Tab-separated table of C-alpha atoms in Angstrom:
chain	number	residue	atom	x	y	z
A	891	UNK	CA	-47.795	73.427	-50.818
A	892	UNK	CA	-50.267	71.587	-53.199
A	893	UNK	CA	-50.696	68.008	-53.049
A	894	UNK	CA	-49.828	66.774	-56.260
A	895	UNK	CA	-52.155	63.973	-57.387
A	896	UNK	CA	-51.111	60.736	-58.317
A	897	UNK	CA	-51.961	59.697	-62.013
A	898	UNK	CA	-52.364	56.891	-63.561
A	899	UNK	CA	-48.381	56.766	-65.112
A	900	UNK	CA	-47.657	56.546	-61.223
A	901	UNK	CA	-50.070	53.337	-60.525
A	902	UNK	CA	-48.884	52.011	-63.524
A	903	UNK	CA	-44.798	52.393	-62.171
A	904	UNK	CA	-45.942	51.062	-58.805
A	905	UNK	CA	-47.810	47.896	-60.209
A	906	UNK	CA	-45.027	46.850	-62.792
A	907	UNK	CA	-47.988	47.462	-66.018
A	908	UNK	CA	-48.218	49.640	-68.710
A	909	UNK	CA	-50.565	52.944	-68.439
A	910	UNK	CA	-53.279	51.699	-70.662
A	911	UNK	CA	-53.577	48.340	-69.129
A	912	UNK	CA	-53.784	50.750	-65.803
A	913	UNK	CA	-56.575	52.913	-67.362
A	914	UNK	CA	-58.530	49.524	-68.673
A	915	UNK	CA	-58.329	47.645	-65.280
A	916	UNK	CA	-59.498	50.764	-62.989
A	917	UNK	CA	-62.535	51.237	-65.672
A	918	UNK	CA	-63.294	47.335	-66.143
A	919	UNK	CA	-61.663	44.968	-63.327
A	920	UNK	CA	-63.252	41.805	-64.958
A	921	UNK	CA	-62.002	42.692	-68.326
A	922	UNK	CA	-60.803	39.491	-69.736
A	923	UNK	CA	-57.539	40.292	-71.097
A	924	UNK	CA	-55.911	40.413	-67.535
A	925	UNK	CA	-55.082	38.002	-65.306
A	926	UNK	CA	-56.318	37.923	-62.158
A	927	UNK	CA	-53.161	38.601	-60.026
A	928	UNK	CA	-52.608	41.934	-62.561
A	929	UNK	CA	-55.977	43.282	-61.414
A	930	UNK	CA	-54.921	42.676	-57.749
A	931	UNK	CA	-51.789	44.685	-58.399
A	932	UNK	CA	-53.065	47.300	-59.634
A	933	UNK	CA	-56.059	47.947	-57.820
A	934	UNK	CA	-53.606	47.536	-54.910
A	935	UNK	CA	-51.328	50.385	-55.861
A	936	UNK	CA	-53.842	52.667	-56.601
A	937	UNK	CA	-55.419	52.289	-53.314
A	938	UNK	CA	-51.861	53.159	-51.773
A	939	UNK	CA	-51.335	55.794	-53.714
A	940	UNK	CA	-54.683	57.211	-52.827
A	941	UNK	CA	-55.559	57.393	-57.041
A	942	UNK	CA	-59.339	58.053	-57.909
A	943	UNK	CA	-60.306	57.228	-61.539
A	944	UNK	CA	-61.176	59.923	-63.405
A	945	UNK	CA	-64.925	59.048	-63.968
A	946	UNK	CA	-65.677	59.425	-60.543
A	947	UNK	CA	-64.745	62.312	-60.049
A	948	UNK	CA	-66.762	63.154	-62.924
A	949	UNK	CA	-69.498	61.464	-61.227
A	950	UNK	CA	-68.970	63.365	-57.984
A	951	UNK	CA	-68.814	66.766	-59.605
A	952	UNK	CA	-72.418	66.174	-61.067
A	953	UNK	CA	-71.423	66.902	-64.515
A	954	UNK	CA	-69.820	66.039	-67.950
A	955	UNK	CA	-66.480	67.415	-69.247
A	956	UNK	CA	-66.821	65.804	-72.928
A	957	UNK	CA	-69.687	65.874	-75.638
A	958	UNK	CA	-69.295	63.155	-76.773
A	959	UNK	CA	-71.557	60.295	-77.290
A	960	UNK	CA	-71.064	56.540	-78.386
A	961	UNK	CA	-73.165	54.605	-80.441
A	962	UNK	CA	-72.461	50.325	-80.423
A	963	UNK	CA	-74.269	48.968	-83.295
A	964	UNK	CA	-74.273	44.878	-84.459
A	965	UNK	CA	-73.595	45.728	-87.692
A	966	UNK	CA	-73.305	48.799	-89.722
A	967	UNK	CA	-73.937	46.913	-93.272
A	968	UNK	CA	-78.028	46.527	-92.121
A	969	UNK	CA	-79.862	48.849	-93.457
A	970	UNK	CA	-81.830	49.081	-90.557
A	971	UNK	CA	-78.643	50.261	-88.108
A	972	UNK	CA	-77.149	52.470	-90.681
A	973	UNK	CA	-80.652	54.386	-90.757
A	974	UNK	CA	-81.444	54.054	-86.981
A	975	UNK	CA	-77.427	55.369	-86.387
A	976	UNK	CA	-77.630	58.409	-89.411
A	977	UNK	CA	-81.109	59.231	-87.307
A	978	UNK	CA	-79.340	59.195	-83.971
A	979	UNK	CA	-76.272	61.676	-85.050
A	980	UNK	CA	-78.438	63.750	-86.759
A	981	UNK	CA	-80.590	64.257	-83.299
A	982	UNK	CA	-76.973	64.255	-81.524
A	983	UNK	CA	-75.873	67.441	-83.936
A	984	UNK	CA	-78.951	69.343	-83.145
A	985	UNK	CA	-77.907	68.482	-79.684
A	986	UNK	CA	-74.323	69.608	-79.597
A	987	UNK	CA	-72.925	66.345	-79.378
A	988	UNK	CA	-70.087	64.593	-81.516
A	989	UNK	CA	-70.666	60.845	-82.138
A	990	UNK	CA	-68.523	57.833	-82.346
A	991	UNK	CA	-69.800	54.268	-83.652
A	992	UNK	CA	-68.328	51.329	-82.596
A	993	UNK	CA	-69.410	47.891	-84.497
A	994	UNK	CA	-69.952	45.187	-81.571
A	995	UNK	CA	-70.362	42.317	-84.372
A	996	UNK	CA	-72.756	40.911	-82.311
A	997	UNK	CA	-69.905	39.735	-79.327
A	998	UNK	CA	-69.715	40.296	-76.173
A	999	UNK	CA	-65.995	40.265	-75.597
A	1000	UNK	CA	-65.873	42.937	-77.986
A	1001	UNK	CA	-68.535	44.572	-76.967
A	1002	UNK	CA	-66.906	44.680	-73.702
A	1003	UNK	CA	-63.433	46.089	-75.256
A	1004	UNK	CA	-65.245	48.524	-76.756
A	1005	UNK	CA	-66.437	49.924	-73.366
A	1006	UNK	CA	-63.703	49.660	-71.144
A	1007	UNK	CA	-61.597	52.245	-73.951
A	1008	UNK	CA	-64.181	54.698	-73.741
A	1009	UNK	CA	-64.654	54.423	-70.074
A	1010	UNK	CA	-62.997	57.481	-67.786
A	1011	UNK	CA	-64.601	60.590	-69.131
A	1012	UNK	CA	-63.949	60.306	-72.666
A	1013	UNK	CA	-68.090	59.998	-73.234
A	1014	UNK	CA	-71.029	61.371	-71.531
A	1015	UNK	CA	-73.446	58.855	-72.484
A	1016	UNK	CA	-74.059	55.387	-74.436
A	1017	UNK	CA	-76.527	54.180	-77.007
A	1018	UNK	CA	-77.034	51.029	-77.513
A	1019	UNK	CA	-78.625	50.194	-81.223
A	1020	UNK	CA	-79.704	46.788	-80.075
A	1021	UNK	CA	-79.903	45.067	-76.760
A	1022	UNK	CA	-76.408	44.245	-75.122
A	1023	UNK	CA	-74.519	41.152	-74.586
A	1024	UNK	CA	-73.227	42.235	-71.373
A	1025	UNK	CA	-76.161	43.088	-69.688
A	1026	UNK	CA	-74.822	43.439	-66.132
A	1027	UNK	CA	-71.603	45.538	-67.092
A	1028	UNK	CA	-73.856	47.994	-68.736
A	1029	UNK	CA	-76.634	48.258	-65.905
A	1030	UNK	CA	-73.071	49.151	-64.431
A	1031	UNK	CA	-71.716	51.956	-66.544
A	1032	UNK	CA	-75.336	53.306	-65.853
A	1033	UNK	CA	-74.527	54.004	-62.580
A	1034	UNK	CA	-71.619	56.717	-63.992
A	1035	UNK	CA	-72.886	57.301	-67.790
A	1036	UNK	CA	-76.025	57.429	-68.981
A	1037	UNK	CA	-76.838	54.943	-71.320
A	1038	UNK	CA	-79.988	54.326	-73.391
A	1039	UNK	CA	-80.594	50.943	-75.214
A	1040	UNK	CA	-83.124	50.443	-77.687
A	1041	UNK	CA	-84.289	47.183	-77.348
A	1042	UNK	CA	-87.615	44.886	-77.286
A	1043	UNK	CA	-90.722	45.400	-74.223
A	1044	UNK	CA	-90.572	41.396	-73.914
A	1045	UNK	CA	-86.658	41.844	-72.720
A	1046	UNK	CA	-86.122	43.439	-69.542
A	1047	UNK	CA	-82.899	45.448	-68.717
A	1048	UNK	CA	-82.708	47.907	-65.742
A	1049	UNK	CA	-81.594	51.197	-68.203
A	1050	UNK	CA	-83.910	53.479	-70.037
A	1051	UNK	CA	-84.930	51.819	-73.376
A	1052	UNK	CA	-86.920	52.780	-76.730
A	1053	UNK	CA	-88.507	50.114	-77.699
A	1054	UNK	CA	-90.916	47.617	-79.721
A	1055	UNK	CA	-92.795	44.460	-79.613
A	1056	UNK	CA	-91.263	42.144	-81.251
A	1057	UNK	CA	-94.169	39.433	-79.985
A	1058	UNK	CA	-96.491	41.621	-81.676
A	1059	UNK	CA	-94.394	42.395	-84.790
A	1060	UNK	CA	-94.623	38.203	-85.157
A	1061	UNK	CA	-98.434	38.165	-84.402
A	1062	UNK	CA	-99.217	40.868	-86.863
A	1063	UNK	CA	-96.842	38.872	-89.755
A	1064	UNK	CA	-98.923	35.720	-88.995
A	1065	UNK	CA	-102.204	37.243	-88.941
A	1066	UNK	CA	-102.103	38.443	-92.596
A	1067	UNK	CA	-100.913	35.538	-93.482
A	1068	UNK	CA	-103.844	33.553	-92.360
A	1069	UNK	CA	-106.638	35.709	-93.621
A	1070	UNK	CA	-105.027	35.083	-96.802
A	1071	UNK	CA	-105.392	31.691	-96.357
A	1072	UNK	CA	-101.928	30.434	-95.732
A	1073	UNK	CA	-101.887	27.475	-93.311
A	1074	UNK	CA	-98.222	26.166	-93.527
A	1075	UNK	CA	-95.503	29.143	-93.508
A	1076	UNK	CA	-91.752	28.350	-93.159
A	1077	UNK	CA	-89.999	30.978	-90.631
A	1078	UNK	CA	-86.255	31.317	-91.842
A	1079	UNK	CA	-83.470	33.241	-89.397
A	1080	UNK	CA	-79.935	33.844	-87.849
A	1081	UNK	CA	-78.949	32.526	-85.146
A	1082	UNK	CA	-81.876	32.218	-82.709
A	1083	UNK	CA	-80.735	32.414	-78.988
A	1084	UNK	CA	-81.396	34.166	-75.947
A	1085	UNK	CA	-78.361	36.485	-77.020
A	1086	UNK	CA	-80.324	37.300	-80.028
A	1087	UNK	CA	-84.077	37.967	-77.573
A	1088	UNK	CA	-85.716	40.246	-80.720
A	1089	UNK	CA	-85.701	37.237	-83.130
A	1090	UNK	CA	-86.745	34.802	-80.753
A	1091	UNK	CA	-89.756	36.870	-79.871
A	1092	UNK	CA	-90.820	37.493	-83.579
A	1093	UNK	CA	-90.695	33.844	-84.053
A	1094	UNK	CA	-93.253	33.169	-80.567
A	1095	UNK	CA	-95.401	35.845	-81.542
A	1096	UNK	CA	-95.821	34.026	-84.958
A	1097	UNK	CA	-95.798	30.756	-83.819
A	1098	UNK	CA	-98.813	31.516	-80.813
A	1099	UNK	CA	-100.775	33.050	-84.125
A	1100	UNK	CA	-100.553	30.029	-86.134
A	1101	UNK	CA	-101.015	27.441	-83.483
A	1102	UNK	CA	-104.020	29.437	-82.354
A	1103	UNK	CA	-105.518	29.322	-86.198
A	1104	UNK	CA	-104.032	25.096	-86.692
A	1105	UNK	CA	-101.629	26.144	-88.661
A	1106	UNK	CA	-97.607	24.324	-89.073
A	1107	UNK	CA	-95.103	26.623	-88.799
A	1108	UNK	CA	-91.078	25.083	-90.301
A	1109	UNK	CA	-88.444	26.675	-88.321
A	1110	UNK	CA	-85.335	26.772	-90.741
A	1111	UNK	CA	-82.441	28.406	-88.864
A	1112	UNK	CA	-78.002	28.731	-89.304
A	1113	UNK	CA	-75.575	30.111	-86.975
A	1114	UNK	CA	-74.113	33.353	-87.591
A	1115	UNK	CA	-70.836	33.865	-85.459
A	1116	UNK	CA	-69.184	37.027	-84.593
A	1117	UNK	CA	-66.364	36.433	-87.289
A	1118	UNK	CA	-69.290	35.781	-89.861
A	1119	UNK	CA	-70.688	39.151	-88.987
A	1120	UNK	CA	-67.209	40.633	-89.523
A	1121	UNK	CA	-66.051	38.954	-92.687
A	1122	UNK	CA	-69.342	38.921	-94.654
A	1123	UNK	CA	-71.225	41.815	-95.511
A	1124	UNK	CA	-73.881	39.941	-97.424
A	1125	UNK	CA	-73.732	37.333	-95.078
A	1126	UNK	CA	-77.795	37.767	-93.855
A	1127	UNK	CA	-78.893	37.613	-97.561
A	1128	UNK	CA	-76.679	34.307	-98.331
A	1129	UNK	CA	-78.617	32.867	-94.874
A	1130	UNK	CA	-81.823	33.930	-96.743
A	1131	UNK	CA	-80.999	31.790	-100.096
A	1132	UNK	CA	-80.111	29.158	-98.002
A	1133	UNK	CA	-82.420	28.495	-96.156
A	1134	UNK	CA	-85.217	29.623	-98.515
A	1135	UNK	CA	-84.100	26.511	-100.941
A	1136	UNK	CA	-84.064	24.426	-97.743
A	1137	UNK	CA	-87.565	25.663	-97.025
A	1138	UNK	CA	-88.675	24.984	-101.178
A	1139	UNK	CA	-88.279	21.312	-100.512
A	1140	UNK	CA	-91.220	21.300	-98.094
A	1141	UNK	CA	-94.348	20.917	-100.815
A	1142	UNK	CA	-96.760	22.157	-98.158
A	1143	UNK	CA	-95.200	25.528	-97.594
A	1144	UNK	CA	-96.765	28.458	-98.870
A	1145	UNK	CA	-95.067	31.324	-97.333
A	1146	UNK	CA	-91.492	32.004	-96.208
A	1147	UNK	CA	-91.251	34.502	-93.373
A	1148	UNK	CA	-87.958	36.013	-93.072
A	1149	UNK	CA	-86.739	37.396	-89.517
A	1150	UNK	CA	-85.585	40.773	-90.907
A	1151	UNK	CA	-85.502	42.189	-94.305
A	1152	UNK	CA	-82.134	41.766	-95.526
A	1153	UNK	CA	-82.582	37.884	-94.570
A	1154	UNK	CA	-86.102	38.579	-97.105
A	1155	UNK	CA	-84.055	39.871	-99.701
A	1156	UNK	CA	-82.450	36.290	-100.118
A	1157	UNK	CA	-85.281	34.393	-100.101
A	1158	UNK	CA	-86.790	36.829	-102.891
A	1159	UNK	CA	-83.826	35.688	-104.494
A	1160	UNK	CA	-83.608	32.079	-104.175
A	1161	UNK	CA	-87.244	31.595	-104.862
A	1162	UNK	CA	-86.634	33.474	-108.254
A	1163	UNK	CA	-83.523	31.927	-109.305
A	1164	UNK	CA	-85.298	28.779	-108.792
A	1165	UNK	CA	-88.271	29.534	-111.383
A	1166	UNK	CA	-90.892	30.534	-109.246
A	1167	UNK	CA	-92.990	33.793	-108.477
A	1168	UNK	CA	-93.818	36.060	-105.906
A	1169	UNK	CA	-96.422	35.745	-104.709
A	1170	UNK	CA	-98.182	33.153	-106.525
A	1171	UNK	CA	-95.836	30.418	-105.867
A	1172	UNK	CA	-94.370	31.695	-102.477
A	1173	UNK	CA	-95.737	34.784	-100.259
A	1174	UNK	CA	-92.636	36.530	-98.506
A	1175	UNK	CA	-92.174	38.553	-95.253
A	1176	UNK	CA	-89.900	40.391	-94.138
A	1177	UNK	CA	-89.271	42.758	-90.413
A	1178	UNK	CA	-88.296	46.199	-90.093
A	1179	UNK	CA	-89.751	47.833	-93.216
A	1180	UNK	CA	-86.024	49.068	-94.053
A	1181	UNK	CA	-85.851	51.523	-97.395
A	1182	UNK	CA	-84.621	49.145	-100.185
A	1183	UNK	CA	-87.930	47.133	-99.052
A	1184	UNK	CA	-90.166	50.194	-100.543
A	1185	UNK	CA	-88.839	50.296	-103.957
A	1186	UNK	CA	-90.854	48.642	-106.929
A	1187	UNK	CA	-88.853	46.302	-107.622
A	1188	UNK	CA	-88.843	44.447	-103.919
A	1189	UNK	CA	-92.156	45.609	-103.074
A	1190	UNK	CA	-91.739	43.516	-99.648
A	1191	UNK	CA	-94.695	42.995	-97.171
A	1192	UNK	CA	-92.743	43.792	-93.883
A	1193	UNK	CA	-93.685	45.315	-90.199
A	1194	UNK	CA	-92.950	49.085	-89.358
A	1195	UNK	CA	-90.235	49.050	-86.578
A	1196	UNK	CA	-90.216	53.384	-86.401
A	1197	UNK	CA	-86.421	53.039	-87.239
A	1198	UNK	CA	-85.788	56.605	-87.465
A	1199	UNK	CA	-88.093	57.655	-84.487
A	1200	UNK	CA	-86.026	54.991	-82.328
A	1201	UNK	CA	-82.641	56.603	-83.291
A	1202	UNK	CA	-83.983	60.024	-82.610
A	1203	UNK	CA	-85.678	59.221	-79.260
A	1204	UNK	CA	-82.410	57.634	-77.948
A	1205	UNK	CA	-80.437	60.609	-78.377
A	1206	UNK	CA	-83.155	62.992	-77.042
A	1207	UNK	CA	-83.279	60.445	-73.454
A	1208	UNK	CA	-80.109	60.670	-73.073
A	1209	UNK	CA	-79.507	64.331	-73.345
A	1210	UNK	CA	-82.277	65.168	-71.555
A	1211	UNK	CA	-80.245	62.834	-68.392
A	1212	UNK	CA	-76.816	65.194	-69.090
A	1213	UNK	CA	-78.681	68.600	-68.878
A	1214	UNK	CA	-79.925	67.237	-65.564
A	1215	UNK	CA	-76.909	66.558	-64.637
A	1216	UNK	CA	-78.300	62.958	-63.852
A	1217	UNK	CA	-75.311	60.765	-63.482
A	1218	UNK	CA	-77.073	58.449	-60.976
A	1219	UNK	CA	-80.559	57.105	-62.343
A	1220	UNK	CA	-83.067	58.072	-60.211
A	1221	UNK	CA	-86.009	56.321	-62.537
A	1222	UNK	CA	-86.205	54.419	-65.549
A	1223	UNK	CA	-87.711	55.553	-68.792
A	1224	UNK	CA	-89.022	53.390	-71.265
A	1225	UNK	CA	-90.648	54.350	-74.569
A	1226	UNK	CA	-92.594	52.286	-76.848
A	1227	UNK	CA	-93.184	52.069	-80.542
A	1228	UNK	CA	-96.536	50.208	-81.639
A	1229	UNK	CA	-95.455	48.018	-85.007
A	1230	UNK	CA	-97.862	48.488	-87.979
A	1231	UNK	CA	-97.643	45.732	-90.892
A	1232	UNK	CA	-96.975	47.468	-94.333
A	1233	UNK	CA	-98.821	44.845	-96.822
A	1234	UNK	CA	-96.885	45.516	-100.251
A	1235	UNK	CA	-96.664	42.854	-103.418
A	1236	UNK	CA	-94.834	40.084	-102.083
A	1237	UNK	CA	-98.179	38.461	-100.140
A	1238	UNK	CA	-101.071	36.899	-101.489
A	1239	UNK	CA	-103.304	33.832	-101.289
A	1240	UNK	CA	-101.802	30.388	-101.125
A	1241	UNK	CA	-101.423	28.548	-104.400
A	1242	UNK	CA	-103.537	25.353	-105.922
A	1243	UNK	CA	-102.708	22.390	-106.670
């Protein structure tokens, strides 16, 4: 006779839990909505029973029963990851993948949730539109699913990456602004932590510029939680005005460098709703060259972060590890993007007087 296997309804009637709190602790032990005596239990019963997870014996069988492929983004509202996501499912189609996007808000106990629900063979592979909060637990997942982040050179994590240099991206920013002879520049972000490594490295790479060349550089900066993220959809351009009348009060400031583009688009705005002009009064800058910052009337000086080539490249990686059947990384890939400054109407010299 044929030994039935156990499933997970049978852990889940030996433990005393429900079957998706079963399915959630075998994927993620540490996930934080279980105690620690639940875990116990139900690790515990499936080892008596003899129950192996389904996404090992995925693993075993060196290949993929699903298509599908998820894509965690911060936010979805940013230009930048709606283009970088449309450019990743449209290399996913040609691919013969389906997609799923999951917004991580920018926290990790989300992030997290998100994962352990799409752990077990329900995806063959992860993309991560920025770099993860939960750097250990996806080094982890990894191991069983491939997953490809795209992410920043300066910011190491052990998983294949497309990436860009964010140091540089800051350098290059700085440098135009000195040859046009700006010596005091205000640099205006989000939250700036070593959760948020990308923004942190624009500002060194700008800051080592202007220190080298004896220039001041005014760090104006306001906390963005993950319920901000959520709640707000213009929340990044209301940072911008903020901080750009904050920055206005400084007399010696001639240039407000903003550390994306949306944040840019608020500063454009607060400096005009406050009577003066771009750029004679106030030179603006801007990261990540999104779309809205080509039109005419935005015009924004802003660095080339290959948005679309990032989104595609992802996709490509991580099919390229399924067709392998390369559950278990036997290298690391990592592909770089060069930045290029696109010099537009918002930048000129430094006013008089």
């Amino acid at each position: 006779m044929k030994k039935i296997k156990p499933t997970t309804s049978d852990v889940a009637l030996l433990a005393g839990v429900s079957q998706s709190a079963v399915s959630m602790i075998l994927n993620h032990p540490t996930h934080p909505r279980f105690s620690p005596e639940t875990v116990k239990r139900v690790l515990e019963a499936a080892k008596e029973l003899g129950y192996e997870p389904r996404s090992r014996i995925i693993r075993q069988s060196g290949r993929f029963h699903t298509k599908t492929l998820l894509i965690l983004c911060p936010v979805i509202s940013n230009p930048y990851y709606s283009s970088l996501v449309q450019a990743a499912e449209q290399e996913a189609e040609k691919e013969g993948f389906f997609t799923v996007v999951c917004n991580t808000y920018r926290s990790a106990q989300r992030e997290q949730k998100i994962l352990s629900e799409f752990q077990g063979g329900t995806i063959c592979g992860v993309v991560f539109a920025s770099i993860p909060q939960s750097r250990e637990l996806v080094e982890k997942i990894n191991q069983e699913i491939p997953v490809v982040v795209i992410g920043d050179r300066n910011t190491s994590i052990a998983v294949d990456t497309v990436e860009i240099d964010s140091i540089l991206s800051g350098k290059l920013t700085a440098e135009h602004l000195l040859s046009l002879g700006h010596r005091n520049a205000a640099f205006l972000s989000t939250t700036l932590n070593e959760q948020n490594a990308v923004r942190v490295n624009r500002l060194e790479g700008f800051q080592q510029a202007f220190q080298k060349a004896g220039g001041q550089v005014h760090i104006f900066s306001q906390e963005v939680t993950s319920e901000d993220d959520l709640q707000n959809l213009m929340i990044e351009h209301s940072i911008g005005f903020s901080l750009a009348q904050q920055a206005m009060r400084e007399p010696t400031i001639t240039a407000l460098v903003a550390v994306n583009d949306m944040v840019a688009y608020g500063v454009v705005s607060a400096v005009k709703e406050a009577g003066f002009s771009i750029p004679e009064d106030y030179s603006v800058c801007g990261f990540d060259n999104i779309f809205p910052s080509q039109y005419a009337g935005i015009s924004l000086t802003t660095v080339e972060h290959c948005i679309l080539e990032k989104g595609r490249n992802a996709v490509q990686i991580l099919a390229e590890r399924i067709s392998a059947k390369q559950n278990l990384p036997v290298s690391i890939k990592r592909l770089e993007y060069r930045p290029r400054l696109i010099v537009r109407n918002s930048t000129g010299a430094p006013r008089t007087g």
